Every structure is written in structure tokens, then in C-alpha cells.
mmCIF file of C-alpha atoms and ligand atoms in Angstrom:
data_model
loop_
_atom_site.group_PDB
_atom_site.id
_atom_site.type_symbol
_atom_site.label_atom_id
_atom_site.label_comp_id
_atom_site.label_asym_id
_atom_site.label_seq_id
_atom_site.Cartn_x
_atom_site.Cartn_y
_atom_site.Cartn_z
ATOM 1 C CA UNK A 167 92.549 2.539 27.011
ATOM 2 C CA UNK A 168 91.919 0.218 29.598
ATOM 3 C CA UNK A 169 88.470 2.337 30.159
ATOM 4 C CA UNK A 170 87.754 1.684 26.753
ATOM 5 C CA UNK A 171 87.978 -1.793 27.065
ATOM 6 C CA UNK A 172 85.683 -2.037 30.139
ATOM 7 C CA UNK A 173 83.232 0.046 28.910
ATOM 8 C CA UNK A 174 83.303 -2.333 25.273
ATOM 9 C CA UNK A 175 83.300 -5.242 27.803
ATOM 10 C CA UNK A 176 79.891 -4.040 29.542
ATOM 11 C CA UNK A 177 78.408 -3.521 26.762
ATOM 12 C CA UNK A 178 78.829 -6.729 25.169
ATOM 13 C CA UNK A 179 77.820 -8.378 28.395
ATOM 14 C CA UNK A 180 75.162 -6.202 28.606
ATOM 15 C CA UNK A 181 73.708 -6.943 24.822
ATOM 16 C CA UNK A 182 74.673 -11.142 25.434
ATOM 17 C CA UNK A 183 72.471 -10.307 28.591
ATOM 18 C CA UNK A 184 69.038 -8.467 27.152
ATOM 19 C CA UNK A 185 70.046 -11.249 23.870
ATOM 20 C CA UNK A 186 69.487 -14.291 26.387
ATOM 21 C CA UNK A 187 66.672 -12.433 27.625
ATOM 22 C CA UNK A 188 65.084 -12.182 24.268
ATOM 23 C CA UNK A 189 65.827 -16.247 23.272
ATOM 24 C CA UNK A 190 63.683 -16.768 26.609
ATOM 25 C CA UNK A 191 61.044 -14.561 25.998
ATOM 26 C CA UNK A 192 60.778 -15.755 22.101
ATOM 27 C CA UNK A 193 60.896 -19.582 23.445
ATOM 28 C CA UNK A 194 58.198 -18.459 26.109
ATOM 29 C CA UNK A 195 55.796 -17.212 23.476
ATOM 30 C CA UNK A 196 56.434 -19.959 21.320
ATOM 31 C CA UNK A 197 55.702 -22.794 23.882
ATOM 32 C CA UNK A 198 52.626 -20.723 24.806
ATOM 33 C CA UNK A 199 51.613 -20.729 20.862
ATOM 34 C CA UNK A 200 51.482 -24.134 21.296
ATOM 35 C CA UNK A 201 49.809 -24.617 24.500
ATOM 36 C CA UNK A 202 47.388 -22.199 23.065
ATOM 37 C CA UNK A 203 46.837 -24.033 19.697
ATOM 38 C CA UNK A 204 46.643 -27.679 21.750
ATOM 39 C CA UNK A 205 43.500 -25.809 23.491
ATOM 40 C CA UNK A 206 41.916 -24.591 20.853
ATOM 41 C CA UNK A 207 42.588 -28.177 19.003
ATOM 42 C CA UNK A 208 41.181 -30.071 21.889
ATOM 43 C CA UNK A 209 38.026 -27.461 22.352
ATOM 44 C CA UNK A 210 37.016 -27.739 18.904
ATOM 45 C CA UNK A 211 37.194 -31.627 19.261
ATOM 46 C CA UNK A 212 35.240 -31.396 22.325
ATOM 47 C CA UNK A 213 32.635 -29.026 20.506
ATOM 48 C CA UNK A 214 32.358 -31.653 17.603
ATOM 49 C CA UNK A 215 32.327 -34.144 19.683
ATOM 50 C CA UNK A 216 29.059 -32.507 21.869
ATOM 51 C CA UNK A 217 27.767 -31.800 18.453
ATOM 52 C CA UNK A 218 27.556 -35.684 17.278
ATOM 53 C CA UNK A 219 26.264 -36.822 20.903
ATOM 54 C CA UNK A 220 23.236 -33.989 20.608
ATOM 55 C CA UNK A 221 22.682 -34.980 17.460
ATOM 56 C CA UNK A 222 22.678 -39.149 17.844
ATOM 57 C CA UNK A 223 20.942 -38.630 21.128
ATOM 58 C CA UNK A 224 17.992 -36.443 19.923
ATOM 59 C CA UNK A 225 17.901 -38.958 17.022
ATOM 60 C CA UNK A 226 17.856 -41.810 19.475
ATOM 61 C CA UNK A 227 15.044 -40.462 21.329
ATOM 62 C CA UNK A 228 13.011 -39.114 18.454
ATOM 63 C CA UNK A 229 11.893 -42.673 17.469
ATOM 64 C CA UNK A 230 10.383 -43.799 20.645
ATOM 65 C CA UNK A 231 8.547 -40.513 21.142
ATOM 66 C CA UNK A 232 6.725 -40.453 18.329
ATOM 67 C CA UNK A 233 5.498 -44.171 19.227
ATOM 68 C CA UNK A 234 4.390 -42.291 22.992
ATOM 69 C CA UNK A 235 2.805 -39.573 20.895
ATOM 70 C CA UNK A 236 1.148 -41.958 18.540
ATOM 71 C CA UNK A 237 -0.186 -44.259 20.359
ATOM 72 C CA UNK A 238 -1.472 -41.537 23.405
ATOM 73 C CA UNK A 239 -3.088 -40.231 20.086
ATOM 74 C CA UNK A 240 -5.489 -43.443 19.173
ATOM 75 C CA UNK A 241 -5.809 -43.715 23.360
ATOM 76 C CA UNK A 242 -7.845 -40.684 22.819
ATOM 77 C CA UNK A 243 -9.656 -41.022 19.716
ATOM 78 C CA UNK A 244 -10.413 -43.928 21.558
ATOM 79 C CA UNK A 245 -9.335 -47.025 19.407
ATOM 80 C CA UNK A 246 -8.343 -49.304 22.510
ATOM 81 C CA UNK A 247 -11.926 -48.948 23.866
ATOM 82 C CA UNK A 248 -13.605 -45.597 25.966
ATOM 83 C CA UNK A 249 -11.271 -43.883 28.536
ATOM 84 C CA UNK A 250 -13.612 -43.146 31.533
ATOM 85 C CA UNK A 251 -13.811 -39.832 32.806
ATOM 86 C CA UNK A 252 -11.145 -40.438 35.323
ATOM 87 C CA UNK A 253 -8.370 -41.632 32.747
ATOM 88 C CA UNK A 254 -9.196 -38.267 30.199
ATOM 89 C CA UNK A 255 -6.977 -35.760 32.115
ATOM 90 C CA UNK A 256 -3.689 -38.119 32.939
ATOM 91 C CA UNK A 257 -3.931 -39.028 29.367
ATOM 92 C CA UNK A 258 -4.146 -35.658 28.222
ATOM 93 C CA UNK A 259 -1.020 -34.786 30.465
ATOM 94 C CA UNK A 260 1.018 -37.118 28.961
ATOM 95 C CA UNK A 261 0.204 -35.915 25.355
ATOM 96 C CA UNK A 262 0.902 -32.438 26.151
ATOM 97 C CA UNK A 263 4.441 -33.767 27.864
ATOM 98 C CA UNK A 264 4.912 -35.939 24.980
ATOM 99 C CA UNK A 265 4.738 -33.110 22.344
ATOM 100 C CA UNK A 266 6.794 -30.596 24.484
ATOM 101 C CA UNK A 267 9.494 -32.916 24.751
ATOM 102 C CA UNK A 268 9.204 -34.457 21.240
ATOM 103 C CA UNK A 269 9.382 -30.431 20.443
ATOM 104 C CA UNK A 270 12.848 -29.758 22.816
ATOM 105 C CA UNK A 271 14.263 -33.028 21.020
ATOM 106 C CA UNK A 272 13.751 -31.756 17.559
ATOM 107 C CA UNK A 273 14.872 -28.307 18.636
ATOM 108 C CA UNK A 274 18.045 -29.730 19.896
ATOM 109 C CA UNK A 275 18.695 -31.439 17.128
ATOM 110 C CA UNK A 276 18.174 -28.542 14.581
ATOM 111 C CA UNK A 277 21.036 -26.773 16.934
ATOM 112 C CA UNK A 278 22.933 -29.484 16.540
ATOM 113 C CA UNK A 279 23.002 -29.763 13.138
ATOM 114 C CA UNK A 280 23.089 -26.494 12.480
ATOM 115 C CA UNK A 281 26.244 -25.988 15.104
ATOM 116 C CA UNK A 282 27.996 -28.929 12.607
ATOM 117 C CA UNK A 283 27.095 -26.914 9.363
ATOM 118 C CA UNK A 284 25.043 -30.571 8.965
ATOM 119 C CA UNK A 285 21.583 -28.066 8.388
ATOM 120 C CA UNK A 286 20.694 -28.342 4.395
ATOM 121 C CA UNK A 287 19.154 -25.624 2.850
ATOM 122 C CA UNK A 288 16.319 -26.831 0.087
ATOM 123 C CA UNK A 289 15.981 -23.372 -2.032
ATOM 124 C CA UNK A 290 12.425 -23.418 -3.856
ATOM 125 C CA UNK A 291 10.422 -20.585 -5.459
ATOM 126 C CA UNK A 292 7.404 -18.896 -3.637
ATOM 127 C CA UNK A 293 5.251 -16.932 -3.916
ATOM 128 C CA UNK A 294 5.090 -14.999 -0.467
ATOM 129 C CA UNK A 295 1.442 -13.876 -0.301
ATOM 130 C CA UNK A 296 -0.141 -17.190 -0.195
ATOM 131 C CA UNK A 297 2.863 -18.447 1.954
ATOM 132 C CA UNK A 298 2.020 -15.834 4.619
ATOM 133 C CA UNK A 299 -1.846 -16.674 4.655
ATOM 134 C CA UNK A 300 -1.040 -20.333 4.624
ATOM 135 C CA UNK A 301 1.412 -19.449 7.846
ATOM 136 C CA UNK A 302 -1.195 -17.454 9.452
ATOM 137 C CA UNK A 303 -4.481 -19.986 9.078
ATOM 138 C CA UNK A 304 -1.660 -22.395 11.046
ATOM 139 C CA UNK A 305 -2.239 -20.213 13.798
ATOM 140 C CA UNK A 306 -5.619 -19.152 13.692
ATOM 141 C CA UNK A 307 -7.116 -21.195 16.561
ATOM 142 C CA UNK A 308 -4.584 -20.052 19.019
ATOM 143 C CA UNK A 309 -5.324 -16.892 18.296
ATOM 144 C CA UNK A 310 -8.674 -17.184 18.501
ATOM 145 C CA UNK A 311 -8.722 -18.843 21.561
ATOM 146 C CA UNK A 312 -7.115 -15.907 23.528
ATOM 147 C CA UNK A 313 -9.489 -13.122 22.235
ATOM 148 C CA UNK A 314 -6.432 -11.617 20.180
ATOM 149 C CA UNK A 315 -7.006 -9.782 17.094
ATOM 150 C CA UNK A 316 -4.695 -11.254 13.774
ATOM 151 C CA UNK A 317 -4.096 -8.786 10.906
ATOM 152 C CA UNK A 318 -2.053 -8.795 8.147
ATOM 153 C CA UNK A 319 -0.753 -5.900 5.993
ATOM 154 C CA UNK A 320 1.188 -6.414 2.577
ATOM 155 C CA UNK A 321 2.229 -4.428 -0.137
ATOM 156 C CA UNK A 322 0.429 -4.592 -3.112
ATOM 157 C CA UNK A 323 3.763 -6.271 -5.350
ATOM 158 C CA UNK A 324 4.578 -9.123 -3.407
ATOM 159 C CA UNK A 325 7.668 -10.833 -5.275
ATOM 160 C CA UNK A 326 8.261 -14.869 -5.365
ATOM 161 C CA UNK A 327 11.484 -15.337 -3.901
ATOM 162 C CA UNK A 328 13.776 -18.072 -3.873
ATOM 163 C CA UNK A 329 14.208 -19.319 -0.303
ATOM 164 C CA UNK A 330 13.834 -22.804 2.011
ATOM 165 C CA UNK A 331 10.084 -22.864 2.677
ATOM 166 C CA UNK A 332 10.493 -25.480 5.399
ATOM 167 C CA UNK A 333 12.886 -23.200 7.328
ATOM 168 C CA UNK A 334 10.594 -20.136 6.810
ATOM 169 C CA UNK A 335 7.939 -21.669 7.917
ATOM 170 C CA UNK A 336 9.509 -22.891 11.212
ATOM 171 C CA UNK A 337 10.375 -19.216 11.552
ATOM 172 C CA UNK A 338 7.666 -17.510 11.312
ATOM 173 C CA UNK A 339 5.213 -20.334 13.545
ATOM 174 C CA UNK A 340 8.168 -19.909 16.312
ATOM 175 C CA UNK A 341 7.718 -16.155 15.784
ATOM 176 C CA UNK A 342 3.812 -15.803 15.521
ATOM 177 C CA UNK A 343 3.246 -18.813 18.779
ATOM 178 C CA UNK A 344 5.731 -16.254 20.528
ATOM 179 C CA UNK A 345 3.748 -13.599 19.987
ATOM 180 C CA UNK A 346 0.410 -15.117 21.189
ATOM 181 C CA UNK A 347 2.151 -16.894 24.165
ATOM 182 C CA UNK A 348 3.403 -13.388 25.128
ATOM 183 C CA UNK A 349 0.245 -11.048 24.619
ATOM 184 C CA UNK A 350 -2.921 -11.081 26.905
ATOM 185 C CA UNK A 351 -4.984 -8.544 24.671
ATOM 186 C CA UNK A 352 -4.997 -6.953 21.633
ATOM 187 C CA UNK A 353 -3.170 -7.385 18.361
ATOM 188 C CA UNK A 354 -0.441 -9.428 16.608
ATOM 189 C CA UNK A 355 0.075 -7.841 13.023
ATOM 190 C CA UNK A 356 1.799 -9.644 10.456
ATOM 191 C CA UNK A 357 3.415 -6.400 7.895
ATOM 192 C CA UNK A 358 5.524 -8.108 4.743
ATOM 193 C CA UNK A 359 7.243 -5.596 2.699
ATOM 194 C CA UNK A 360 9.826 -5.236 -0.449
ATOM 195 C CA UNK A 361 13.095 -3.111 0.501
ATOM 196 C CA UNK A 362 15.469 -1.571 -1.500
ATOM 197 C CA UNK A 363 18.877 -2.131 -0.636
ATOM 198 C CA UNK A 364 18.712 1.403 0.778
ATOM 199 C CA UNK A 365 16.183 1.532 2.140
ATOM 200 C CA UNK A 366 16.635 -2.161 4.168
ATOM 201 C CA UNK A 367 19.970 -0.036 5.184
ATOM 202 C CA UNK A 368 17.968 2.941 6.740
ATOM 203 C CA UNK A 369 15.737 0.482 8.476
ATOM 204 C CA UNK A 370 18.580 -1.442 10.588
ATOM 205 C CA UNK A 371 19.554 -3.507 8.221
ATOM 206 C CA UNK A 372 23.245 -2.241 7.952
ATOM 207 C CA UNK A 373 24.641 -5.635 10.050
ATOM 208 C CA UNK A 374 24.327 -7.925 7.610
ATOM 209 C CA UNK A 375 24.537 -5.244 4.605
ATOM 210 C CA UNK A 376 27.930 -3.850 5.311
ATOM 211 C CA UNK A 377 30.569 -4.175 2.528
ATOM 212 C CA UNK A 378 27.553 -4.968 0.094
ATOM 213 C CA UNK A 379 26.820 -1.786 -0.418
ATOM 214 C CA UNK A 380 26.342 -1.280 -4.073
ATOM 215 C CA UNK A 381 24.222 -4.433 -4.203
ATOM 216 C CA UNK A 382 21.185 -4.092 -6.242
ATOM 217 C CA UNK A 383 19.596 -6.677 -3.914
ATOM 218 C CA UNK A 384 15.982 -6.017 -2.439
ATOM 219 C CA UNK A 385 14.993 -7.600 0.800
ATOM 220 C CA UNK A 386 12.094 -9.160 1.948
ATOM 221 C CA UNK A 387 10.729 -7.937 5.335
ATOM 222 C CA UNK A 388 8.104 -9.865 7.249
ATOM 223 C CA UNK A 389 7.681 -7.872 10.862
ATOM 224 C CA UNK A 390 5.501 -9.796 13.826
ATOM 225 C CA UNK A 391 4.605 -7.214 15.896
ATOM 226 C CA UNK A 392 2.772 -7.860 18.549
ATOM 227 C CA UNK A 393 0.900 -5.948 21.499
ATOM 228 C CA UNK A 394 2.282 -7.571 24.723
ATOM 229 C CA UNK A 395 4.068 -8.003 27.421
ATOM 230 C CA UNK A 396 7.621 -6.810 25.258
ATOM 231 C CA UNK A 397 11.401 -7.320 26.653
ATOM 232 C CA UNK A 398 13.632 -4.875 28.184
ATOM 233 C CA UNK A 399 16.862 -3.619 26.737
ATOM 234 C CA UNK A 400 18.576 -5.149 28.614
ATOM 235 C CA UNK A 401 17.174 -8.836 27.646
ATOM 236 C CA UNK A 402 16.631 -7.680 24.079
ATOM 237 C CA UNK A 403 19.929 -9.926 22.706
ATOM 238 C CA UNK A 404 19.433 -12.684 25.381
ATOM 239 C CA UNK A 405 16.649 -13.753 24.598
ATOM 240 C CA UNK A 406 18.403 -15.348 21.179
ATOM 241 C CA UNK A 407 21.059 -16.710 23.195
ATOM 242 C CA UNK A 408 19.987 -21.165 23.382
ATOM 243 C CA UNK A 409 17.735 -22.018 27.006
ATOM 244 C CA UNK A 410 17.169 -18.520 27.666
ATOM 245 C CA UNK A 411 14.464 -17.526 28.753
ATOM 246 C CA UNK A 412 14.229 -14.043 30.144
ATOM 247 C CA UNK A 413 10.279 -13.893 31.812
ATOM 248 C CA UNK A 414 8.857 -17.240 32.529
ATOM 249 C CA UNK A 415 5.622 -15.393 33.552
ATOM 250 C CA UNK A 416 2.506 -16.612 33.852
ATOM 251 C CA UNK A 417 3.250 -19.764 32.079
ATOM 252 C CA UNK A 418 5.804 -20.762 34.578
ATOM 253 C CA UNK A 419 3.773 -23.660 35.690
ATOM 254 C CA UNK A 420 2.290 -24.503 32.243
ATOM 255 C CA UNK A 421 3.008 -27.675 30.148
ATOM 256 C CA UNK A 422 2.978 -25.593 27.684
ATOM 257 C CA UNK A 423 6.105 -23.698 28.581
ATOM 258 C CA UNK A 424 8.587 -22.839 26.157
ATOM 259 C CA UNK A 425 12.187 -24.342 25.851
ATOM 260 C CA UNK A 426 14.184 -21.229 25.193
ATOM 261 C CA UNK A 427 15.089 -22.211 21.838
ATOM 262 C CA UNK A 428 12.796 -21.378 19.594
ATOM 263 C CA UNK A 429 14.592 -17.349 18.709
ATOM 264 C CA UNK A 430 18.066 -19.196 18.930
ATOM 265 C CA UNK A 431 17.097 -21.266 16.177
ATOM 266 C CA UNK A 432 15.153 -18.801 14.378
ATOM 267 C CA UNK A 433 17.937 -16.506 14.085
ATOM 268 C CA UNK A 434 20.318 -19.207 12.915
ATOM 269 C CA UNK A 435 17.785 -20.287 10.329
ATOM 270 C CA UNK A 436 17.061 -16.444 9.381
ATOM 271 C CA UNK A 437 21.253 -16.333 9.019
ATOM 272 C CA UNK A 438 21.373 -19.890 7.027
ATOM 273 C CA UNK A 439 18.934 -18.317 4.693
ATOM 274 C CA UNK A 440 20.879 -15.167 3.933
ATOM 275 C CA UNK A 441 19.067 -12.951 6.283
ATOM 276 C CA UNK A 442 18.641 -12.089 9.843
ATOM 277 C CA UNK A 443 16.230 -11.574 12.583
ATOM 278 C CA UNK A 444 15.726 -8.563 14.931
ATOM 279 C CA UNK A 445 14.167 -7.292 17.363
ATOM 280 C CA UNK A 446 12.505 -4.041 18.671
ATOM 281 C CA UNK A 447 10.522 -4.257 21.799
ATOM 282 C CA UNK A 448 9.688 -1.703 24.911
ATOM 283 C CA UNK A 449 8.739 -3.984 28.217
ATOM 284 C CA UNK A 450 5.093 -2.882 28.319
ATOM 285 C CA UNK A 451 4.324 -1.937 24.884
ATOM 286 C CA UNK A 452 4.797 -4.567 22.727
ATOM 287 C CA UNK A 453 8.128 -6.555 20.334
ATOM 288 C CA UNK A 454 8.469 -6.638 16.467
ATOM 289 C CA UNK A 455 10.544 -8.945 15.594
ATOM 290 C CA UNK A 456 11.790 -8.965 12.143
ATOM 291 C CA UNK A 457 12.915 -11.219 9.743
ATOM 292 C CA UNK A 458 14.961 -9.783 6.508
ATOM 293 C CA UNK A 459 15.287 -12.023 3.628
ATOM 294 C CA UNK A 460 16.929 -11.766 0.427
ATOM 295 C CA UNK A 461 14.538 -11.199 -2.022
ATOM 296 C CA UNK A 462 15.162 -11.172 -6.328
ATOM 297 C CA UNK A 463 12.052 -10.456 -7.976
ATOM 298 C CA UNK A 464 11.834 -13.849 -10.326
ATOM 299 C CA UNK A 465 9.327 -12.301 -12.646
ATOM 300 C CA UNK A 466 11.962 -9.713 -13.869
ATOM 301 C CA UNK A 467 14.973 -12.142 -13.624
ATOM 302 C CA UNK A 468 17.266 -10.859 -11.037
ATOM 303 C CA UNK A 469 19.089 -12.986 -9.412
ATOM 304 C CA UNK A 470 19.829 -12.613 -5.901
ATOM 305 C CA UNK A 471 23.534 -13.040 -4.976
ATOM 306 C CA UNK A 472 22.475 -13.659 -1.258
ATOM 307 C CA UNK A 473 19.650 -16.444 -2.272
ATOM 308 C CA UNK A 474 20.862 -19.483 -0.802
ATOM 309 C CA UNK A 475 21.696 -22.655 -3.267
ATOM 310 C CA UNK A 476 19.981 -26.186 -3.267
ATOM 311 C CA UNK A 477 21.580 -28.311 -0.544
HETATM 312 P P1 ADP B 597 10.416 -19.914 24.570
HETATM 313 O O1 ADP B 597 10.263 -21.308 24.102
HETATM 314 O O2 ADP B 597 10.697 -19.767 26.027
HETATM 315 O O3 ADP B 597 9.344 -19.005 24.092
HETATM 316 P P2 ADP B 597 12.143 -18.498 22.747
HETATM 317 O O4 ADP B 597 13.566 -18.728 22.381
HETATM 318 O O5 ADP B 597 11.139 -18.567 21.663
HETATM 319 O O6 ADP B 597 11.810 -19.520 23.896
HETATM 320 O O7 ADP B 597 12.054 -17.122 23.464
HETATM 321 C C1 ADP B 597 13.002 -16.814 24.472
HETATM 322 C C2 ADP B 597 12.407 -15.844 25.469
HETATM 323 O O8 ADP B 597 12.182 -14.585 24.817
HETATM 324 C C3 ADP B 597 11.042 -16.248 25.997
HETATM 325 O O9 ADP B 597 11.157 -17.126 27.106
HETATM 326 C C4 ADP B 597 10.451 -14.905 26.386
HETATM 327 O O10 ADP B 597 10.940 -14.517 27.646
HETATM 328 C C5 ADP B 597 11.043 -13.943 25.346
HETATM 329 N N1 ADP B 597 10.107 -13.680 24.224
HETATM 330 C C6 ADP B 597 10.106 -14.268 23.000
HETATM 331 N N2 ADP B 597 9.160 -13.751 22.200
HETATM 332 C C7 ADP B 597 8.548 -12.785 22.919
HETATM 333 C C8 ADP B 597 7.479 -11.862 22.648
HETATM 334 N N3 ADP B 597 6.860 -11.829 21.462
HETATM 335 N N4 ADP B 597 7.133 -10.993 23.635
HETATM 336 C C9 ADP B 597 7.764 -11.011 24.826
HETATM 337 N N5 ADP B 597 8.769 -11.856 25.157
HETATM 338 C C10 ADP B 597 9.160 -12.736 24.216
#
């Protein structure tokens, strides 16, 4: 009997025991909930808080750049009198520093507003053809003045879509001034087609498409495929990661270096407009970058469920 007893005694200690072990281990994870929600409280503030300085600093500095830019602008037309032949080149310096920082400052800010969901989408019709020969006579001189060849290729039925022309723009001239910066010779085509949703699935599309799959959307692809100097595998999603910049190359030294932003914000805008942006590249060979857009054919009334809405 008395056996009994000891062995009912153990046990009880024995369950009080792993029971006080349990209340510690339960109060342990619950002060670490905490600890863990404080930090994720207090980096979120910090993040907003980054956020609003990026955004009232770039603001800040935006106004007195454009005076630098302006008024280096009637130095050279010459308003304030002649420059002599020694003045030309500083003066041209400081316009080509001028622009590239006006251009990091706006960049920054787009980021920042974007990063703060602060980014508005204006949805208007267009009609894509024109669009893409308006884009491409934007760029015509610089590819003219490095011997390249520009071509463009589109499908015969062209749809208007309903899209941010603004953003699409700033897209495709951060895509197409890529491609020039980064080829020495040859070609930079410009191919715009109309997917199925199918089809846009067979041709990499399935990131953005999965779960949607008995959409009757179409999508839009424009593809800037160029002949140059093309990234590795390896660099292939760094290079749309902010201030990367994976080959500074022969522009290393050049005022007109690049700021490492340009595919970070691309791809955002590409995702604020309901599509995406990838890439395809062997080092060597060449990149195509495309850009998938949600595209309803307005002529036969189908709405797109992707387009984005008036902001
Ligand atoms: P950047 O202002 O430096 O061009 P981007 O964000 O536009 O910044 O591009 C990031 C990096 O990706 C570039 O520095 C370059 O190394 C690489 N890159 C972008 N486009 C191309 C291209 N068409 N061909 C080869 N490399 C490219």
C-alpha cells in the first residue's frame, strides 16, 4: 500500500513538475510574442518614418534643382551674354550633374511614394501602336548616335488598353535608355504582342497568373530586346533590387552613369499597373526584358479585371 502511495506521490510531483515547466515555457513564448510584435511595431514606424523623410527631402531638393537646371539652361542658350570658349565645358558639366541628380531625386521620390502606397495610378485609354512609336521617336537620337539599329515589330491587331500612360512611358524610356547604354553594336528591337491568358502562361507568365487561371484576360507584351553586353544568372534578379548596379562598365567614369534605380522602379510601376517585368538575358548575347500588361480589348467591351482604377 505504502508503494502505492509513493508511486501516486511521484507521479503527481512529477506532472506539478513538467506542469510548472509548461506555465514557463507558455509565459516564455508569450513575452517573446510581445517582444516580437514591439519589433515589428517599431520597424514599421521606422520604415514610415524613412518613407516621409525620402519623400520631404527629395521634395525639398527638387525645387532648387530645377532653378540650377534652368538657369544653366539660358547660360547656354546664352541669354546672360556669350560664354567664351573656356566657360562652355564647366558649364556643360554642371548641366549634365544637374540633370543626373535632378534624375536620382525624382527616382527617389517615386520609391518613396511608391514604398508608402502614396503612387496614384491615372488609368486612361490608348491606343498602343502610336504610344510605342511616340516612345520610340523619344529615343531616336540616342540611338542614332551610337550606330545602333532600332526596329519595331507589332502584331497586326493592336488593342487600346486601359492603363497609366505616364507610368508606361517611364517604363519603357528606363527600359529602351538601358538598352542603348548597355549595347555597343547592333540592334535593340521593340516586339509588342496580344496574349491569351494561355498563352501569357506558357510564356512565363505563370507568377503573376497563378490562381487566375480561368481568367479570360489577354495580356499585353512589349519585349526590349536588345543585342549587348546581357547579365549573368546570377545578377539576373539583382539587378531590380534599388542602387544595384551589377556592371558599371565602361561608363564607370561617365556623368552619365546610371543610379541603379531605374529596373527597381520599373518593376514596381509594371506591378502598380497590374503587370510585371522580366527578364531573359545570357552575359554576351544580349537581355529582353519584358513588360506584361493587362490588356481588355475596348473595341469589343471586355473589361479587364486586372486594369487598374482612376486614382
Ligand atoms: P542604371 O541606372 O545603373 O542603369 P538600372 O536599375 O536601370 O540602373 O539597372 C541596374 C543594372 O542592371 C545596371 O547598372 C546594369 O548593370 C544592368 N542592366 C540594366 N539593363 C541592362 C541591359 N539592357 N543590358 C545589360 N545590363 C543591364
Amino acid at each position: 500500500m505504502q508503494l502505492v502511495y509513493l508511486i501516486v506521490g511521484a507521479v503527481v510531483v512529477g506532472l506539478a513538475l513538467v506542469l510548472q515547466h509548461e506555465r514557463r515555457q507558455a509565459a516564455r513564448l508569450v513575452e517573446r510574442s510581445r517582444e516580437l510584435e514591439r519589433l515589428s511595431s517599431e520597424l514599421l514606424r521606422a520604415n514610415r518614418m524613412k518613407n516621409d523623410f525620402l519623400a520631404n527631402v527629395s521634395h525639398e531638393l527638387r525645387t532648387p534643382l530645377n532653378a540650377i537646371v534652368g538657369f544653366v539652361d539660358l547660360l547656354r542658350e546664352g541669354v546672360y551674354g556669350e560664354l567664351s570658349p573656356r566657360q562652355v565645358k564647366p558649364v556643360e558639366r554642371i548641366e549634365v550633374s544637374a540633370n543626373h541628380l535632378r534624375h536620382l531625386v525624382d527616382q527617389i521620390l517615386d520609391l518613396a511614394k511608391m514604398a508608402a502606397g502614396r503612387l496614384d495610378v491615372h488609368a486612361e485609354t490608348i491606343d498602343v501602336r502610336p504610344f510605342i512609336l511616340d516612345v520610340a521617336s523619344e529615343v531616336e537620337s540616342l540611338v542614332n548616335e551610337k550606330n545602333l539599329n532600332l526596329s519595331l515589330v507589332m502584331g497586326s491587331a493592336l488593342p487600346r488598353i486601359r492603363t497609366d500612360p505616364t507610368h508606361l512611358r517611364q517604363i519603357l524610356v528606363n527600359l529602351l535608355g538601358n538598352a542603348i547604354k548597355y549595347t555597343d553594336e547592333g540592334s535593340i528591337v521593340v516586339k509588342t504582342r496580344v496574349l491569351l491568358h494561355q498563352e501569357a502562361l506558357v510564356q512565363g507568365l505563370a507568377g503573376i497568373l497563378i490562381g487566375k487561371e480561368n481568367d479570360t484576360v489577354t495580356w499585353l507584351s512589349i519585349q526590349v530586346i536588345d543585342s549587348g553586353i546581357g547579365i549573368s544568372l546570377l545578377n539576373q534578379e539583382r539587378v531590380f533590387e534599388e542602387f544595384e548596379q551589377v556592371d558599371s562598365g565602361p561608363r564607370a567614369d561617365s556623368l552619365n552613369r546610371g543610379t541603379g534605380l531605374g529596373l527597381a522602379i520599373s518593376r514596381r510601376l509594371s506591378r502598380l499597373l497590374g503587370g510585371d517585368l522580366l527578364l531573359s538575358s545570357q552575359p554576351g548575347k544580349g537581355s529582353t526584358f519584358t513588360l506584361w500588361l493587362p490588356a481588355s480589348d475596348f473595341d469589343s467591351g471586355v473589361p479587364s479585371k486586372y486594369a487598374p482604377h482612376a486614382g
